[in-house]
mmCIF file of C-alpha atoms in Angstrom:
data_model
loop_
_atom_site.group_PDB
_atom_site.id
_atom_site.type_symbol
_atom_site.label_atom_id
_atom_site.label_comp_id
_atom_site.label_asym_id
_atom_site.label_seq_id
_atom_site.Cartn_x
_atom_site.Cartn_y
_atom_site.Cartn_z
ATOM 1 C CA MET A 17 5.573 -26.120 22.502
ATOM 2 C CA LYS A 18 5.103 -23.623 19.656
ATOM 3 C CA LYS A 19 5.190 -19.946 20.546
ATOM 4 C CA ILE A 20 3.243 -17.187 18.777
ATOM 5 C CA GLY A 21 4.854 -13.818 19.368
ATOM 6 C CA ILE A 22 3.565 -10.319 18.662
ATOM 7 C CA LEU A 23 6.051 -7.508 18.021
ATOM 8 C CA PHE A 24 4.578 -4.069 18.727
ATOM 9 C CA GLY A 25 5.317 -0.541 19.884
ATOM 10 C CA MET A 26 3.040 2.036 21.468
ATOM 11 C CA GLU A 27 -0.264 0.291 20.839
ATOM 12 C CA ASN A 28 -1.838 -1.461 23.809
ATOM 13 C CA THR A 29 -5.363 -2.737 23.242
ATOM 14 C CA PHE A 30 -4.847 -5.049 20.270
ATOM 15 C CA PRO A 31 -1.588 -6.820 21.289
ATOM 16 C CA ASN A 32 -2.845 -7.643 24.775
ATOM 17 C CA ALA A 33 -6.247 -8.798 23.503
ATOM 18 C CA PHE A 34 -4.582 -10.901 20.804
ATOM 19 C CA ILE A 35 -2.336 -12.685 23.315
ATOM 20 C CA GLU A 36 -5.243 -13.347 25.663
ATOM 21 C CA ARG A 37 -7.469 -14.619 22.837
ATOM 22 C CA VAL A 38 -4.913 -17.097 21.511
ATOM 23 C CA ASN A 39 -4.202 -18.442 24.981
ATOM 24 C CA SER A 40 -7.908 -18.652 25.858
ATOM 25 C CA LYS A 41 -8.510 -21.153 23.062
ATOM 26 C CA GLY A 42 -6.528 -23.804 24.908
ATOM 27 C CA GLU A 43 -4.763 -25.170 21.829
ATOM 28 C CA PRO A 44 -2.384 -27.974 22.869
ATOM 29 C CA ASP A 45 1.304 -26.983 22.721
ATOM 30 C CA ILE A 46 0.573 -23.440 21.461
ATOM 31 C CA ILE A 47 1.088 -20.288 23.518
ATOM 32 C CA ALA A 48 1.127 -16.580 22.663
ATOM 33 C CA GLU A 49 3.259 -13.840 24.234
ATOM 34 C CA ALA A 50 4.919 -10.504 23.519
ATOM 35 C CA VAL A 51 8.180 -10.994 21.607
ATOM 36 C CA THR A 52 11.350 -10.628 23.679
ATOM 37 C CA ILE A 53 14.683 -9.968 21.937
ATOM 38 C CA ASP A 54 17.911 -10.200 23.936
ATOM 39 C CA LYS A 55 20.357 -10.920 21.101
ATOM 40 C CA VAL A 56 20.284 -11.310 17.317
ATOM 41 C CA ALA A 57 22.984 -13.566 15.876
ATOM 42 C CA GLN A 58 23.172 -14.284 12.169
ATOM 43 C CA ALA A 59 21.378 -17.451 11.030
ATOM 44 C CA ALA A 60 20.274 -18.194 14.605
ATOM 45 C CA PRO A 61 16.618 -19.277 14.900
ATOM 46 C CA THR A 62 14.238 -17.570 17.301
ATOM 47 C CA GLU A 63 12.021 -19.318 19.828
ATOM 48 C CA TYR A 64 8.874 -18.326 17.881
ATOM 49 C CA ALA A 65 6.978 -20.405 15.345
ATOM 50 C CA VAL A 66 4.946 -17.316 14.341
ATOM 51 C CA ILE A 67 5.539 -13.593 14.827
ATOM 52 C CA ILE A 68 2.862 -10.968 14.135
ATOM 53 C CA ASP A 69 4.730 -7.801 13.117
ATOM 54 C CA ARG A 70 3.110 -4.499 14.119
ATOM 55 C CA ILE A 71 6.102 -2.146 14.302
ATOM 56 C CA SER A 72 9.038 -2.960 12.008
ATOM 57 C CA GLN A 73 7.976 -0.305 9.487
ATOM 58 C CA ASP A 74 9.214 2.236 12.053
ATOM 59 C CA VAL A 75 12.170 0.310 13.532
ATOM 60 C CA PRO A 76 14.825 -0.923 11.051
ATOM 61 C CA PHE A 77 16.440 -3.075 13.765
ATOM 62 C CA TYR A 78 13.204 -5.051 14.062
ATOM 63 C CA ARG A 79 12.927 -5.457 10.291
ATOM 64 C CA ALA A 80 16.425 -6.952 10.137
ATOM 65 C CA TYR A 81 15.609 -9.219 13.100
ATOM 66 C CA LEU A 82 12.436 -10.469 11.372
ATOM 67 C CA LYS A 83 14.230 -11.269 8.110
ATOM 68 C CA ASN A 84 16.769 -13.328 10.019
ATOM 69 C CA ALA A 85 13.949 -15.054 11.918
ATOM 70 C CA ALA A 86 12.100 -15.813 8.676
ATOM 71 C CA LEU A 87 15.245 -17.257 7.131
ATOM 72 C CA CYS A 88 15.496 -19.650 10.069
ATOM 73 C CA GLY A 89 11.889 -20.856 9.937
ATOM 74 C CA THR A 90 9.659 -18.359 11.754
ATOM 75 C CA ALA A 91 6.388 -17.608 9.962
ATOM 76 C CA VAL A 92 6.511 -13.794 10.051
ATOM 77 C CA ILE A 93 3.236 -11.973 9.374
ATOM 78 C CA ASN A 94 3.512 -9.987 7.209
ATOM 79 C CA ASN A 95 6.381 -11.221 5.019
ATOM 80 C CA PRO A 96 9.230 -8.787 5.905
ATOM 81 C CA PHE A 97 10.999 -9.225 2.565
ATOM 82 C CA TRP A 98 7.971 -8.235 0.504
ATOM 83 C CA TRP A 99 7.047 -5.485 2.943
ATOM 84 C CA SER A 100 10.527 -3.987 2.444
ATOM 85 C CA ALA A 101 10.122 -4.038 -1.335
ATOM 86 C CA ASP A 102 6.507 -2.885 -1.584
ATOM 87 C CA GLU A 103 5.262 0.623 -2.345
ATOM 88 C CA LYS A 104 2.037 2.315 -3.304
ATOM 89 C CA PHE A 105 2.760 3.175 -6.925
ATOM 90 C CA PHE A 106 3.631 -0.437 -7.739
ATOM 91 C CA ASN A 107 0.481 -1.564 -5.937
ATOM 92 C CA ASN A 108 -1.618 0.645 -8.198
ATOM 93 C CA ALA A 109 0.038 -0.787 -11.299
ATOM 94 C CA LEU A 110 -0.519 -4.349 -10.082
ATOM 95 C CA ALA A 111 -4.152 -3.587 -9.246
ATOM 96 C CA GLU A 112 -4.785 -2.530 -12.852
ATOM 97 C CA GLN A 113 -3.331 -5.794 -14.115
ATOM 98 C CA ILE A 114 -5.542 -7.964 -11.884
ATOM 99 C CA GLY A 115 -8.689 -6.041 -12.759
ATOM 100 C CA VAL A 116 -9.182 -3.904 -9.650
ATOM 101 C CA PRO A 117 -10.184 -0.275 -10.437
ATOM 102 C CA VAL A 118 -7.786 2.383 -9.109
ATOM 103 C CA PRO A 119 -7.550 6.156 -9.618
ATOM 104 C CA LYS A 120 -5.453 7.388 -12.549
ATOM 105 C CA THR A 121 -1.964 7.810 -11.131
ATOM 106 C CA VAL A 122 1.446 8.971 -12.393
ATOM 107 C CA LEU A 123 4.884 9.010 -10.801
ATOM 108 C CA LEU A 124 6.715 12.318 -10.288
ATOM 109 C CA PRO A 125 10.481 12.774 -9.849
ATOM 110 C CA SER A 126 11.568 14.307 -6.562
ATOM 111 C CA LYS A 127 11.747 18.067 -6.222
ATOM 112 C CA GLN A 128 15.328 17.896 -4.958
ATOM 113 C CA ARG A 129 18.020 15.570 -6.205
ATOM 114 C CA PRO A 130 18.881 12.644 -3.927
ATOM 115 C CA ASP A 131 22.099 13.007 -1.942
ATOM 116 C CA ASN A 132 25.303 12.224 -3.833
ATOM 117 C CA THR A 133 23.741 12.805 -7.255
ATOM 118 C CA THR A 134 24.277 15.495 -9.893
ATOM 119 C CA GLU A 135 22.459 16.687 -13.003
ATOM 120 C CA THR A 136 24.343 14.014 -14.932
ATOM 121 C CA SER A 137 22.650 11.363 -12.798
ATOM 122 C CA PHE A 138 19.389 12.271 -14.535
ATOM 123 C CA ARG A 139 20.523 12.216 -18.158
ATOM 124 C CA ASN A 140 17.807 9.631 -18.935
ATOM 125 C CA LEU A 141 15.011 11.814 -17.577
ATOM 126 C CA ALA A 142 13.417 14.061 -20.188
ATOM 127 C CA PHE A 143 13.376 17.781 -19.416
ATOM 128 C CA PRO A 144 10.816 19.119 -19.682
ATOM 129 C CA MET A 145 8.569 16.166 -18.913
ATOM 130 C CA ALA A 146 5.228 15.746 -20.684
ATOM 131 C CA TRP A 147 3.400 17.820 -18.077
ATOM 132 C CA GLU A 148 0.398 18.678 -20.237
ATOM 133 C CA GLU A 149 -0.210 15.010 -21.011
ATOM 134 C CA ILE A 150 0.169 14.163 -17.322
ATOM 135 C CA PHE A 151 -2.359 16.802 -16.310
ATOM 136 C CA GLN A 152 -4.834 15.759 -18.995
ATOM 137 C CA TYR A 153 -4.576 12.129 -17.896
ATOM 138 C CA VAL A 154 -4.967 12.688 -14.129
ATOM 139 C CA GLY A 155 -7.122 15.831 -14.123
ATOM 140 C CA PHE A 156 -7.675 18.362 -11.346
ATOM 141 C CA PRO A 157 -8.330 18.441 -8.480
ATOM 142 C CA ALA A 158 -5.912 15.645 -7.615
ATOM 143 C CA TYR A 159 -3.894 14.315 -4.695
ATOM 144 C CA MET A 160 -0.107 14.353 -4.482
ATOM 145 C CA LYS A 161 1.340 11.815 -2.056
ATOM 146 C CA PRO A 162 4.583 9.866 -1.485
ATOM 147 C CA HIS A 163 4.843 6.858 -3.791
ATOM 148 C CA ASP A 164 5.910 4.647 -0.896
ATOM 149 C CA GLY A 165 4.513 6.401 2.177
ATOM 150 C CA GLY A 166 1.544 5.933 4.477
ATOM 151 C CA GLY A 167 -0.348 7.341 7.403
ATOM 152 C CA TRP A 168 -1.463 10.425 5.446
ATOM 153 C CA LYS A 169 2.027 11.945 5.760
ATOM 154 C CA SER A 170 2.996 14.535 3.122
ATOM 155 C CA VAL A 171 -0.361 14.252 1.323
ATOM 156 C CA TYR A 172 -1.515 17.326 -0.603
ATOM 157 C CA LYS A 173 -4.674 18.190 -2.471
ATOM 158 C CA VAL A 174 -3.794 20.205 -5.576
ATOM 159 C CA VAL A 175 -6.353 22.094 -7.632
ATOM 160 C CA ASN A 176 -4.320 23.243 -10.653
ATOM 161 C CA PRO A 177 -0.744 23.215 -12.014
ATOM 162 C CA GLN A 178 0.224 26.361 -10.104
ATOM 163 C CA ASP A 179 -0.943 24.777 -6.848
ATOM 164 C CA LEU A 180 1.058 21.657 -7.695
ATOM 165 C CA TRP A 181 4.270 23.630 -8.271
ATOM 166 C CA TYR A 182 3.810 25.518 -5.013
ATOM 167 C CA LYS A 183 3.183 22.438 -2.867
ATOM 168 C CA HIS A 184 5.810 20.357 -4.608
ATOM 169 C CA GLU A 185 8.390 22.814 -3.241
ATOM 170 C CA GLU A 186 7.790 21.311 0.226
ATOM 171 C CA THR A 187 8.417 17.675 -0.707
ATOM 172 C CA GLY A 188 12.227 17.710 -0.792
ATOM 173 C CA GLN A 189 13.675 14.379 -1.904
ATOM 174 C CA LEU A 190 10.392 12.485 -1.650
ATOM 175 C CA VAL A 191 9.323 10.741 -4.843
ATOM 176 C CA MET A 192 5.678 11.665 -5.199
ATOM 177 C CA MET A 193 2.766 10.386 -7.223
ATOM 178 C CA LEU A 194 -0.103 12.445 -8.599
ATOM 179 C CA GLN A 195 -3.457 10.722 -8.280
ATOM 180 C CA GLU A 196 -6.926 11.435 -9.609
ATOM 181 C CA GLU A 197 -9.437 12.577 -7.009
ATOM 182 C CA ILE A 198 -12.394 10.218 -6.660
ATOM 183 C CA GLU A 199 -15.506 12.083 -5.529
ATOM 184 C CA PHE A 200 -17.193 9.292 -3.642
ATOM 185 C CA SER A 201 -20.720 8.541 -2.498
ATOM 186 C CA ASP A 202 -19.556 5.730 -0.177
ATOM 187 C CA TYR A 203 -16.221 4.878 1.389
ATOM 188 C CA VAL A 204 -15.174 1.668 3.141
ATOM 189 C CA ARG A 205 -12.160 0.224 4.905
ATOM 190 C CA CYS A 206 -11.719 -3.544 4.832
ATOM 191 C CA TYR A 207 -9.689 -5.810 7.052
ATOM 192 C CA CYS A 208 -8.344 -8.846 5.231
ATOM 193 C CA ILE A 209 -6.846 -11.555 7.444
ATOM 194 C CA GLY A 210 -5.346 -14.821 6.270
ATOM 195 C CA GLN A 211 -6.297 -13.929 2.683
ATOM 196 C CA LYS A 212 -9.758 -15.355 3.330
ATOM 197 C CA ASP A 213 -11.541 -13.399 6.094
ATOM 198 C CA VAL A 214 -12.812 -9.938 5.090
ATOM 199 C CA LEU A 215 -14.554 -7.353 7.263
ATOM 200 C CA ILE A 216 -16.059 -4.410 5.354
ATOM 201 C CA MET A 217 -16.392 -1.297 7.530
ATOM 202 C CA PRO A 218 -18.126 1.927 6.430
ATOM 203 C CA TYR A 219 -15.531 4.655 6.914
ATOM 204 C CA GLU A 220 -15.446 8.435 6.607
ATOM 205 C CA PRO A 221 -11.841 9.628 6.088
ATOM 206 C CA ARG A 222 -12.896 13.294 6.361
ATOM 207 C CA ASN A 223 -14.032 12.855 9.986
ATOM 208 C CA PRO A 224 -11.729 13.291 12.995
ATOM 209 C CA HIS A 225 -9.736 10.111 13.614
ATOM 210 C CA HIS A 226 -11.923 8.822 16.459
ATOM 211 C CA LEU A 227 -15.116 9.291 14.403
ATOM 212 C CA ARG A 228 -14.026 7.812 11.069
ATOM 213 C CA TYR A 229 -15.823 4.525 11.697
ATOM 214 C CA ALA A 230 -19.027 6.338 12.708
ATOM 215 C CA SER A 231 -20.506 5.987 9.235
ATOM 216 C CA GLU A 232 -23.116 4.013 7.296
ATOM 217 C CA LEU A 233 -23.296 2.924 3.657
ATOM 218 C CA LYS A 234 -25.626 5.018 1.534
ATOM 219 C CA ALA A 235 -26.170 2.221 -0.989
ATOM 220 C CA THR A 236 -29.228 0.095 -0.188
ATOM 221 C CA GLY A 237 -30.994 -3.054 -1.326
ATOM 222 C CA GLU A 238 -29.657 -4.978 -4.308
ATOM 223 C CA GLU A 239 -27.166 -2.229 -5.117
ATOM 224 C CA ARG A 240 -25.680 -2.543 -1.618
ATOM 225 C CA GLU A 241 -25.381 -6.348 -1.811
ATOM 226 C CA LYS A 242 -23.698 -6.201 -5.208
ATOM 227 C CA LEU A 243 -21.313 -3.505 -3.984
ATOM 228 C CA LEU A 244 -20.309 -5.497 -0.891
ATOM 229 C CA GLU A 245 -19.736 -8.619 -2.978
ATOM 230 C CA THR A 246 -17.528 -6.708 -5.419
ATOM 231 C CA ILE A 247 -15.538 -5.067 -2.616
ATOM 232 C CA LYS A 248 -14.864 -8.433 -0.994
ATOM 233 C CA ASP A 249 -13.714 -9.877 -4.322
ATOM 234 C CA TYR A 250 -11.354 -6.957 -4.979
ATOM 235 C CA THR A 251 -9.975 -7.104 -1.417
ATOM 236 C CA LEU A 252 -9.101 -10.784 -1.769
ATOM 237 C CA ARG A 253 -7.590 -10.283 -5.223
ATOM 238 C CA LEU A 254 -5.260 -7.582 -3.957
ATOM 239 C CA ASN A 255 -4.074 -9.416 -0.862
ATOM 240 C CA LYS A 256 -3.521 -12.691 -2.700
ATOM 241 C CA ALA A 257 -1.475 -10.949 -5.386
ATOM 242 C CA LEU A 258 0.583 -8.994 -2.830
ATOM 243 C CA GLY A 259 0.902 -11.829 -0.320
ATOM 244 C CA TYR A 260 -0.349 -9.992 2.760
ATOM 245 C CA ASP A 261 -1.971 -11.997 5.575
ATOM 246 C CA PHE A 262 -2.893 -8.960 7.694
ATOM 247 C CA ASN A 263 -3.807 -5.809 5.795
ATOM 248 C CA THR A 264 -6.491 -3.220 5.219
ATOM 249 C CA VAL A 265 -7.861 -1.978 1.896
ATOM 250 C CA GLU A 266 -9.764 1.276 1.406
ATOM 251 C CA PHE A 267 -12.268 1.846 -1.406
ATOM 252 C CA ALA A 268 -13.944 5.033 -2.600
ATOM 253 C CA VAL A 269 -17.216 4.318 -4.419
ATOM 254 C CA ARG A 270 -18.029 6.496 -7.436
ATOM 255 C CA ASP A 271 -21.036 5.752 -9.655
ATOM 256 C CA GLY A 272 -21.339 2.320 -8.048
ATOM 257 C CA ILE A 273 -17.714 1.379 -8.801
ATOM 258 C CA PRO A 274 -15.335 0.785 -5.847
ATOM 259 C CA TYR A 275 -11.891 2.258 -6.537
ATOM 260 C CA ALA A 276 -9.028 0.913 -4.404
ATOM 261 C CA ILE A 277 -7.466 3.981 -2.787
ATOM 262 C CA ASP A 278 -5.076 2.565 -0.213
ATOM 263 C CA PHE A 279 -4.091 -1.084 0.135
ATOM 264 C CA CYS A 280 -0.570 -1.123 1.546
ATOM 265 C CA ASN A 281 -1.327 -1.167 5.293
ATOM 266 C CA PRO A 282 0.476 -4.262 6.640
ATOM 267 C CA ALA A 283 0.288 -2.959 10.235
ATOM 268 C CA PRO A 284 -3.228 -1.483 10.159
ATOM 269 C CA ASP A 285 -4.860 0.393 12.997
ATOM 270 C CA ALA A 286 -6.611 -2.071 15.309
ATOM 271 C CA ASP A 287 -7.096 0.020 18.417
ATOM 272 C CA ILE A 288 -10.465 -0.477 20.105
ATOM 273 C CA TYR A 289 -10.886 3.254 20.645
ATOM 274 C CA SER A 290 -10.657 4.047 16.930
ATOM 275 C CA VAL A 291 -12.178 0.994 15.207
ATOM 276 C CA GLY A 292 -14.916 0.461 17.815
ATOM 277 C CA PRO A 293 -15.756 -2.597 19.956
ATOM 278 C CA ASP A 294 -17.499 -4.680 17.276
ATOM 279 C CA ASN A 295 -14.762 -4.277 14.662
ATOM 280 C CA PHE A 296 -12.131 -4.811 17.358
ATOM 281 C CA GLU A 297 -13.710 -8.101 18.420
ATOM 282 C CA TRP A 298 -13.755 -9.318 14.817
ATOM 283 C CA VAL A 299 -10.084 -8.533 14.132
ATOM 284 C CA VAL A 300 -8.864 -10.031 17.417
ATOM 285 C CA GLU A 301 -10.726 -13.295 16.742
ATOM 286 C CA ALA A 302 -9.691 -13.522 13.076
ATOM 287 C CA ALA A 303 -6.044 -12.710 13.864
ATOM 288 C CA ALA A 304 -5.920 -15.268 16.685
ATOM 289 C CA ASN A 305 -7.365 -18.003 14.475
ATOM 290 C CA MET A 306 -4.952 -17.184 11.648
ATOM 291 C CA ALA A 307 -1.924 -17.207 13.953
ATOM 292 C CA ILE A 308 -2.887 -20.576 15.441
ATOM 293 C CA GLU A 309 -3.424 -22.006 11.964
ATOM 294 C CA ARG A 310 -0.001 -20.770 10.845
ATOM 295 C CA ALA A 311 1.672 -22.127 13.986
ATOM 296 C CA LYS A 312 0.244 -25.587 13.335
ATOM 297 C CA ALA A 313 1.425 -25.488 9.715
ATOM 298 C CA GLN A 314 4.895 -24.110 10.540
ATOM 299 C CA VAL A 315 7.772 -26.488 9.797
ATOM 300 C CA PRO A 316 10.949 -25.689 11.754
ATOM 301 C CA GLY A 317 14.003 -24.956 9.633
ATOM 302 C CA GLN A 318 12.209 -24.193 6.378
ATOM 303 C CA VAL A 319 10.793 -20.997 4.894
ATOM 304 C CA ASN A 320 7.263 -20.517 6.268
ATOM 305 C CA LEU A 321 6.459 -17.146 4.706
ATOM 306 C CA THR A 322 3.489 -16.275 2.514
ATOM 307 C CA TRP A 323 4.442 -15.088 -0.969
ATOM 308 C CA GLY A 324 1.979 -13.281 -3.200
ATOM 309 C CA THR A 325 1.026 -14.727 -6.561
ATOM 310 C CA PHE A 326 2.843 -11.877 -8.339
ATOM 311 C CA LEU A 327 6.169 -13.100 -6.961
ATOM 312 C CA SER A 328 5.526 -16.832 -6.677
ATOM 313 C CA LYS A 329 4.515 -17.071 -10.344
ATOM 314 C CA ALA A 330 7.821 -15.471 -11.345
ATOM 315 C CA VAL A 331 9.730 -18.015 -9.241
ATOM 316 C CA GLN A 332 7.719 -20.893 -10.676
ATOM 317 C CA ALA A 333 8.715 -19.739 -14.155
ATOM 318 C CA GLY A 334 12.305 -20.649 -13.253
ATOM 319 C CA ILE A 335 13.848 -17.537 -14.809
ATOM 320 C CA THR A 336 17.650 -17.706 -14.482
ATOM 321 C CA ALA A 337 20.811 -16.309 -16.026
ATOM 322 C CA PRO A 338 21.495 -17.332 -19.655
ATOM 323 C CA GLY A 339 22.651 -20.942 -19.927
ATOM 324 C CA GLN A 340 21.414 -21.913 -16.455
ATOM 325 C CA GLN A 341 18.425 -24.063 -15.560
ATOM 326 C CA VAL A 342 16.842 -24.630 -12.179
ATOM 327 C CA GLN A 343 13.841 -26.554 -10.968
ATOM 328 C CA PRO A 344 11.046 -24.255 -9.707
ATOM 329 C CA VAL A 345 10.870 -24.228 -5.917
ATOM 330 C CA PRO A 346 7.369 -24.560 -4.428
ATOM 331 C CA LEU A 347 6.448 -21.534 -2.334
ATOM 332 C CA PRO A 348 3.501 -21.174 0.036
ATOM 333 C CA SER A 349 1.289 -18.672 -1.721
ATOM 334 C CA ALA A 350 -2.217 -17.415 -2.095
ATOM 335 C CA THR A 351 -4.742 -18.663 -4.623
ATOM 336 C CA GLU A 352 -3.606 -17.753 -8.120
ATOM 337 C CA VAL A 353 -4.555 -14.328 -9.443
ATOM 338 C CA ASN A 354 -4.188 -13.986 -13.189
ATOM 339 C CA ILE A 355 -2.252 -10.946 -14.364
ATOM 340 C CA LYS A 356 -3.208 -9.583 -17.721
ATOM 341 C CA ALA A 357 -1.021 -7.690 -20.134
ATOM 342 C CA VAL A 358 -1.837 -3.998 -20.286
ATOM 343 C CA THR A 359 -1.183 -1.778 -23.285
ATOM 344 C CA PRO A 360 -0.472 1.799 -22.160
ATOM 345 C CA LYS A 361 -3.095 4.259 -23.298
ATOM 346 C CA LYS A 362 -1.887 7.112 -25.438
ATOM 347 C CA SER A 363 -2.621 10.552 -24.141
ATOM 348 C CA VAL A 364 -4.635 12.684 -26.568
ATOM 349 C CA LYS A 365 -4.384 16.456 -26.508
ATOM 350 C CA LYS A 366 -7.384 18.575 -27.291
ATOM 351 C CA PRO A 367 -7.144 20.560 -30.575
ATOM 352 C CA ALA A 368 -7.116 24.337 -30.534
ATOM 353 C CA ALA A 369 -10.370 26.086 -31.300
ATOM 354 C CA GLY A 370 -11.179 26.028 -35.043
ATOM 355 C CA THR A 371 -8.292 23.665 -35.889
ATOM 356 C CA SER A 372 -7.608 19.956 -35.984
ATOM 357 C CA GLU A 373 -4.053 20.285 -34.658
ATOM 358 C CA PRO A 374 -3.239 19.497 -31.009
ATOM 359 C CA VAL A 375 -1.986 22.255 -28.768
ATOM 360 C CA ALA A 376 1.552 21.766 -27.415
ATOM 361 C CA GLU A 377 1.751 23.860 -24.282
ATOM 362 C CA PRO A 378 5.236 24.844 -22.997
ATOM 363 C CA ASP A 379 6.493 22.713 -20.122
ATOM 364 C CA PRO A 380 8.684 23.188 -17.047
ATOM 365 C CA GLN A 381 12.394 23.647 -17.754
ATOM 366 C CA LEU A 382 15.324 22.372 -15.745
ATOM 367 C CA PRO A 383 17.657 25.176 -14.616
ATOM 368 C CA THR A 384 21.366 24.334 -14.665
ATOM 369 C CA ASN A 385 22.330 26.125 -11.451
ATOM 370 C CA LYS A 386 21.711 23.811 -8.468
ATOM 371 C CA ALA A 387 19.041 22.100 -10.491
ATOM 372 C CA ALA A 388 16.421 20.029 -8.771
ATOM 373 C CA VAL A 389 14.911 16.985 -10.389
ATOM 374 C CA THR A 390 11.706 18.900 -11.158
ATOM 375 C CA LYS A 391 11.155 22.624 -11.421
ATOM 376 C CA ALA A 392 8.288 25.022 -11.993
ATOM 377 C CA PRO A 393 7.383 25.895 -15.606
ATOM 378 C CA ALA A 394 9.396 28.150 -17.853
ATOM 379 C CA LYS A 395 8.522 31.847 -17.964
ATOM 380 C CA ASN A 396 6.659 31.527 -21.254
ATOM 381 C CA SER A 397 4.476 28.692 -19.993
ATOM 382 C CA LYS A 398 0.755 29.187 -19.439
ATOM 383 C CA MET A 399 1.182 26.935 -16.374
ATOM 384 C CA LYS A 400 3.574 29.268 -14.571
ATOM 385 C CA LYS A 401 3.005 30.393 -11.027
ATOM 386 C CA SER A 402 0.733 33.397 -10.569
#
């Protein structure tokens, strides 16, 4: 008998429906249930062939348990090792390399130094940074958000440099990213399950939470069909490269082009009261079918995780320490996604009126007394606080 377990927290509707759906299919020697943990011993296998993870992002104990389970042969969805390493800024960089449009985005050092660091810890970070080039590249208004966060926590809309300095004061030790605002005509949220099933849902992020799925696409006719086809293609590209089997991707559509806004949601909302009955039915069915498929394919005692093409291609290359050679180890992975080399674009400053020379505007300075990693501009800067 192979068990499919689901690990969850406060949510109720999806886990119960998922368990009932798997069991209703009457697959021989396969049963689904809520995961039960009574002890976690190192290198000891669990009783589950498959575990659907819905909560370990909030419970470190569960994340450690899932890594141990995966090591011993459980097919954990999503891969807990990659989930631990993943973050939004990297996702944006990877998206560019696989040809998926994303907003212009830059990484910002934290406002406050991390614990147990000093000014000397940042001797490789230029002070001041190239703020004018950053602002010209991203533009205003923009969004400032944690580079590895989610759930719309610590997200700020900033309208100019002064607004950025003011709001950055609140971010503490968070490493933030500054991202171009996409003024969209359409917005969608897409479930992607098993790296093959995609559900595209019109979505309005500006509505109250319970009304965000109460939306319709404005695009019609041939334009609509082409848009939906492109969105599905981009959704599959992203999830195959990242290696996620259960994820959501959000796109903002500007001038007919879907820009991937958020695609690191490995425990996405699946509550019937927020996604609606039709979407809920789709995700329960797709998740149940995927879990059964993975249970049948699971081989006890070996690694049964999904690895994205970004990582599996690096392993296949057999990169080792100098003088060593190893045979590439086959890894279960998604369909190959080619990654192209990207040459960074140089930022160009606008020349001053009546001249051909670029304007070099003064930048923020780093004070030496209890210095933070980033500070507001120097007193002679045109970007100083009002």
